[in-house]
XYZ file of C-alpha atoms in Angstrom:
368
model
C 55.598 -29.202 -14.266
C 57.240 -32.657 -14.581
C 57.302 -34.380 -17.991
C 57.796 -38.021 -18.801
C 59.317 -38.434 -22.274
C 59.595 -41.523 -24.418
C 61.621 -41.091 -27.633
C 60.314 -42.279 -31.024
C 61.037 -40.658 -34.462
C 60.598 -37.391 -36.493
C 57.822 -35.610 -34.545
C 56.254 -36.320 -31.198
C 52.827 -36.681 -29.695
C 52.568 -35.571 -26.112
C 49.682 -36.132 -23.754
C 48.704 -34.625 -20.394
C 47.247 -37.326 -18.160
C 45.893 -36.929 -14.613
C 46.759 -39.804 -12.272
C 49.478 -41.063 -9.891
C 53.146 -41.241 -10.954
C 52.944 -44.930 -11.876
C 49.683 -44.323 -13.721
C 51.213 -41.335 -15.509
C 53.980 -43.453 -16.963
C 51.566 -46.202 -17.989
C 49.094 -43.818 -19.633
C 51.858 -41.949 -21.436
C 52.177 -45.067 -23.566
C 48.622 -44.538 -24.892
C 49.632 -42.424 -27.862
C 48.195 -42.932 -31.267
C 49.401 -46.253 -32.641
C 50.118 -45.141 -36.177
C 52.059 -41.987 -35.234
C 54.323 -44.022 -33.013
C 55.614 -45.774 -36.132
C 57.454 -42.643 -37.232
C 61.056 -42.178 -36.097
C 62.450 -39.760 -33.464
C 59.097 -39.054 -31.815
C 58.550 -38.409 -28.100
C 55.586 -39.061 -25.838
C 55.224 -36.443 -23.106
C 52.874 -36.261 -20.140
C 52.679 -33.800 -17.296
C 50.166 -35.793 -15.230
C 47.302 -33.286 -15.344
C 44.928 -33.727 -18.247
C 44.072 -36.120 -21.011
C 44.959 -34.160 -24.139
C 47.441 -34.637 -26.959
C 49.707 -32.351 -28.924
C 52.876 -32.455 -31.044
C 56.485 -31.520 -30.293
C 59.508 -31.934 -32.529
C 62.663 -33.667 -31.303
C 64.091 -30.362 -30.067
C 61.079 -29.956 -27.790
C 59.434 -27.182 -29.815
C 55.656 -27.270 -29.554
C 54.115 -27.840 -32.989
C 50.572 -28.413 -31.740
C 49.425 -27.483 -28.227
C 48.010 -30.372 -26.146
C 44.357 -29.557 -26.756
C 43.228 -32.598 -28.791
C 41.488 -35.739 -27.583
C 43.369 -37.816 -30.147
C 45.940 -37.404 -32.901
C 46.112 -40.035 -35.621
C 48.511 -40.757 -38.468
C 46.559 -39.973 -41.627
C 48.926 -39.756 -44.603
C 52.442 -38.795 -45.603
C 51.709 -35.099 -45.071
C 48.622 -34.793 -42.883
C 47.537 -35.794 -39.389
C 43.999 -36.365 -38.229
C 43.007 -34.582 -35.005
C 39.908 -35.071 -32.869
C 38.492 -32.628 -30.352
C 35.101 -32.689 -28.650
C 33.992 -35.441 -31.041
C 34.833 -33.473 -34.191
C 37.477 -34.383 -36.773
C 39.908 -32.198 -38.693
C 43.291 -32.304 -40.446
C 46.574 -30.556 -39.692
C 49.890 -30.591 -41.524
C 53.251 -31.296 -39.909
C 53.816 -27.603 -39.332
C 50.755 -27.572 -37.125
C 48.631 -25.592 -39.570
C 44.979 -26.572 -39.739
C 44.091 -27.538 -43.312
C 40.611 -28.804 -42.479
C 38.571 -27.351 -39.613
C 37.314 -29.649 -36.872
C 33.716 -29.683 -38.065
C 33.235 -33.273 -39.268
C 31.745 -36.203 -37.387
C 34.033 -38.660 -39.180
C 37.041 -38.577 -41.487
C 38.170 -41.748 -43.245
C 41.333 -42.685 -45.144
C 43.014 -40.264 -47.533
C 43.264 -41.976 -50.927
C 44.687 -40.416 -54.076
C 44.302 -36.894 -52.716
C 40.749 -37.183 -51.356
C 39.259 -38.248 -48.026
C 35.785 -39.440 -47.115
C 34.077 -37.189 -44.541
C 30.767 -37.311 -42.668
C 28.708 -34.516 -41.122
C 25.130 -34.496 -39.857
C 24.561 -37.970 -41.284
C 25.690 -37.094 -44.823
C 28.942 -37.981 -46.564
C 31.156 -36.427 -49.223
C 34.815 -35.907 -50.136
C 37.460 -33.321 -49.325
C 40.857 -32.829 -50.944
C 44.212 -32.318 -49.191
C 43.570 -28.603 -48.889
C 40.325 -29.238 -46.990
C 38.108 -28.204 -49.901
C 34.885 -30.169 -50.322
C 35.204 -31.643 -53.810
C 32.110 -33.843 -53.526
C 29.299 -32.190 -51.539
C 28.016 -33.916 -48.410
C 24.711 -35.024 -49.885
C 25.135 -38.816 -49.884
C 24.261 -41.406 -47.265
C 27.475 -43.339 -48.036
C 30.639 -42.537 -49.989
C 33.452 -44.992 -50.780
C 36.500 -44.230 -52.951
C 37.464 -47.189 -55.152
C 41.021 -48.063 -56.128
C 40.775 -46.529 -59.610
C 39.420 -43.177 -58.425
C 35.768 -43.901 -59.082
C 33.485 -43.283 -56.119
C 30.709 -45.567 -54.959
C 27.837 -43.514 -53.532
C 24.520 -44.317 -51.887
C 21.503 -42.056 -51.568
C 17.911 -42.820 -50.577
C 18.722 -46.538 -50.528
C 20.123 -46.655 -54.092
C 23.753 -47.035 -55.175
C 25.765 -45.841 -58.170
C 29.187 -44.569 -59.229
C 30.460 -41.016 -59.724
C 33.864 -39.647 -60.715
C 35.938 -37.114 -58.740
C 34.171 -34.226 -60.440
C 30.838 -35.529 -59.151
C 29.688 -36.642 -62.603
C 27.403 -39.654 -62.503
C 29.054 -42.641 -64.186
C 26.550 -45.304 -63.169
C 23.130 -43.939 -62.148
C 21.919 -44.391 -58.583
C 19.238 -46.913 -59.474
C 20.705 -50.120 -58.017
C 20.163 -51.711 -54.626
C 23.836 -52.737 -54.527
C 26.919 -52.469 -56.704
C 30.180 -54.392 -56.300
C 33.606 -54.663 -57.883
C 35.053 -58.136 -58.407
C 37.747 -59.314 -56.001
C 39.852 -62.361 -55.213
C 38.792 -65.957 -55.711
C 35.974 -66.176 -53.215
C 33.787 -63.099 -53.304
C 33.241 -59.427 -53.895
C 34.878 -56.441 -52.305
C 34.982 -52.854 -53.460
C 38.643 -52.085 -52.836
C 40.393 -54.615 -55.085
C 39.424 -55.642 -58.570
C 39.749 -58.988 -60.340
C 38.093 -57.718 -63.520
C 38.693 -54.022 -64.202
C 35.876 -53.663 -66.720
C 32.807 -55.132 -65.063
C 30.684 -54.288 -62.045
C 28.118 -56.497 -60.358
C 24.775 -54.749 -59.847
C 21.751 -55.874 -57.842
C 18.239 -54.616 -58.451
C 15.014 -56.027 -57.010
C 16.925 -59.065 -55.774
C 18.351 -59.941 -59.214
C 21.979 -59.723 -60.292
C 23.543 -58.483 -63.528
C 26.704 -56.882 -64.926
C 27.468 -53.398 -66.210
C 30.715 -51.893 -67.466
C 32.401 -48.798 -66.023
C 30.460 -46.593 -68.425
C 27.173 -47.907 -67.093
C 26.397 -50.027 -70.170
C 24.479 -53.196 -69.379
C 26.554 -56.276 -70.189
C 24.337 -58.866 -68.563
C 20.721 -58.080 -67.587
C 19.661 -58.450 -63.962
C 17.890 -61.758 -64.111
C 20.247 -64.027 -62.163
C 19.949 -64.918 -58.484
C 23.706 -64.952 -57.910
C 27.063 -64.547 -59.582
C 30.525 -65.862 -58.706
C 33.931 -64.448 -59.630
C 35.673 -64.295 -62.998
C 38.469 -66.749 -63.719
C 39.921 -67.359 -67.168
C 37.252 -65.114 -68.691
C 34.228 -66.971 -67.326
C 32.052 -66.535 -64.248
C 29.473 -68.802 -62.640
C 25.867 -67.606 -62.440
C 22.874 -69.013 -60.602
C 19.179 -68.952 -61.478
C 16.288 -70.932 -60.014
C 18.765 -73.044 -58.027
C 20.853 -74.057 -61.062
C 24.399 -72.979 -61.935
C 26.249 -72.418 -65.220
C 28.874 -70.075 -66.684
C 28.783 -66.896 -68.772
C 31.559 -64.974 -70.509
C 32.336 -61.238 -70.271
C 29.659 -60.433 -72.836
C 26.999 -62.179 -70.749
C 26.752 -65.125 -73.171
C 25.963 -68.454 -71.482
C 28.730 -70.874 -72.454
C 28.002 -73.587 -69.873
C 24.266 -74.261 -69.451
C 22.602 -73.642 -66.087
C 21.900 -77.278 -65.289
C 24.241 -77.908 -62.327
C 23.663 -77.722 -58.597
C 27.064 -76.147 -57.914
C 30.319 -75.244 -59.646
C 33.807 -73.891 -58.933
C 35.988 -71.405 -60.812
C 37.850 -72.393 -63.975
C 41.474 -73.446 -63.683
C 43.614 -74.564 -66.620
C 40.540 -74.643 -68.833
C 38.406 -76.833 -66.567
C 35.886 -76.357 -63.757
C 34.359 -78.933 -61.483
C 30.585 -79.144 -61.427
C 28.110 -80.962 -59.210
C 24.746 -82.465 -60.037
C 22.735 -84.797 -57.838
C 25.664 -85.243 -55.417
C 27.938 -86.404 -58.237
C 30.953 -84.484 -59.542
C 32.720 -84.078 -62.859
C 34.606 -81.541 -64.961
C 33.475 -79.273 -67.801
C 35.577 -77.335 -70.295
C 34.989 -73.783 -71.499
C 32.639 -74.990 -74.222
C 30.398 -76.749 -71.726
C 31.585 -80.256 -72.625
C 31.637 -82.726 -69.726
C 35.202 -83.968 -70.148
C 35.036 -85.949 -66.915
C 31.511 -87.335 -66.472
C 29.550 -86.683 -63.306
C 29.931 -90.182 -61.858
C 32.302 -89.437 -58.981
C 31.752 -88.537 -55.328
C 34.487 -85.897 -55.612
C 37.046 -84.496 -58.057
C 40.117 -82.295 -57.597
C 43.212 -81.324 -59.542
C 46.154 -83.520 -58.563
C 49.258 -82.819 -60.642
C 50.143 -81.675 -64.163
C 46.874 -82.599 -65.873
C 46.055 -85.507 -63.601
C 42.731 -85.356 -61.764
C 42.047 -87.084 -58.475
C 38.649 -88.750 -58.326
C 36.767 -90.239 -55.414
C 34.259 -93.065 -55.663
C 32.802 -95.152 -52.826
C 35.397 -93.638 -50.445
C 38.275 -94.783 -52.657
C 40.631 -92.608 -54.703
C 42.171 -92.811 -58.156
C 43.452 -90.694 -61.032
C 42.111 -89.829 -64.489
C 43.451 -87.486 -67.171
C 41.621 -84.581 -68.827
C 40.110 -86.986 -71.356
C 38.778 -89.224 -68.568
C 41.289 -91.984 -69.308
C 41.770 -93.945 -66.093
C 45.391 -93.639 -64.970
C 44.911 -95.146 -61.530
C 41.620 -96.884 -60.709
C 39.732 -95.549 -57.658
C 40.688 -98.423 -55.351
C 43.121 -96.627 -53.012
C 42.455 -95.352 -49.493
C 44.549 -92.205 -49.941
C 46.786 -90.416 -52.429
C 49.563 -88.152 -51.139
C 51.367 -85.242 -52.784
C 54.547 -85.566 -54.828
C 58.020 -85.546 -53.300
C 61.154 -86.229 -55.357
C 58.969 -86.998 -58.397
C 57.000 -89.697 -56.599
C 53.672 -89.673 -54.744
C 52.814 -92.061 -51.924
C 49.669 -94.166 -52.189
C 47.846 -96.155 -49.497
C 45.751 -99.296 -49.848
C 44.521 -101.622 -47.107
C 46.982 -100.076 -44.653
C 49.932 -100.624 -46.985
C 52.002 -97.988 -48.809
C 53.657 -97.659 -52.185
C 54.604 -94.982 -54.743
C 53.484 -93.786 -58.158
C 55.396 -91.598 -60.608
C 54.134 -88.404 -62.280
C 52.404 -90.386 -65.021
C 50.384 -92.294 -62.412
C 52.338 -95.507 -62.960
C 52.942 -97.625 -59.839
C 56.708 -97.821 -59.292
C 56.590 -99.326 -55.783
C 53.688 -101.632 -55.043
C 51.661 -100.857 -51.877
C 53.019 -103.739 -49.819
C 54.876 -101.853 -47.046
C 53.632 -100.871 -43.597
C 55.345 -97.508 -43.946
C 57.507 -95.797 -46.493
C 59.283 -92.432 -46.566
C 61.997 -90.491 -48.341
C 65.645 -91.183 -47.521
C 67.156 -89.438 -50.522
C 66.045 -88.559 -54.027
C 66.703 -92.094 -55.212
C 66.210 -94.115 -52.036
C 63.207 -94.827 -49.798
C 63.077 -96.235 -46.292
C 60.463 -98.959 -46.068
C 58.977 -100.774 -43.083
C 57.452 -104.207 -43.229
C 56.210 -106.329 -40.375
C 57.586 -109.858 -40.339
């Protein structure tokens, strides 16, 4: 029997593939992607079948080539698949979980999600079922809590199977990132978004209701506040569910440096954490510019105001550029100049082009 061997690291997957010599070599590359990452591994094929096994770097057979697939699963375990069933083996080749499951997902903090006959549960590293396979969906969260779904309702349990949040909600989510919700990473460790009968609320990790389910939508927490939506209007609540910015706006963004932009009737402004409109809603657009300065847009022209709505640069410019060497380029009527970090014009917009030469010098172009 002729073998084709490709060396990788630590342990090896070998496969038996039936085809021509050229095809044998090509197919011998089709080993599990994750296991190939280990060092000192070898891929072996004898050109007869389509099964995988394990050998060590001395050539000793650890697992016979009887599996349809072998996947890297964790530091100590490998996932094996045979006849559509999943199991786990250790690096000595001992089977720690029999091949009886229809699906096995990632091992996380000593437990893995498994599926059998349409039901899901958890097993530990020894293959013991620690959460019985009675749920329609099981998902292990980053802090060890487990999101479960049964008969169309979702809740949370701990690793002992104790119910932390009852399975009475249509959906539950953990907060994540700046733009949405995702169960695996948490922006606010204490609160969980719950949905029931199409309405959204907040509960803590003990299942206590923080904000009743009477909102149509909820954003993400930033600086202790989160946007909520009801009857098409948006405002902000704190972590106790108290409304601190009234729900009178058409849209809003997250808080940053104590301010959030809000929109009403196609006009934009800024509110503070007390709900005060510090920049009135008279602009076509607002955005943070630099160090407390706010770029405003009005009638397709741009300017700058401060957090107290004092006009630093009137909105008469075609474009404002970012800072470089403590100066920012401005454009007006096809001409360019510079402002400093206070918004003061230091080079009038009279040049056809202008760019940095050094920290203290600029190259300017002017048609004659």
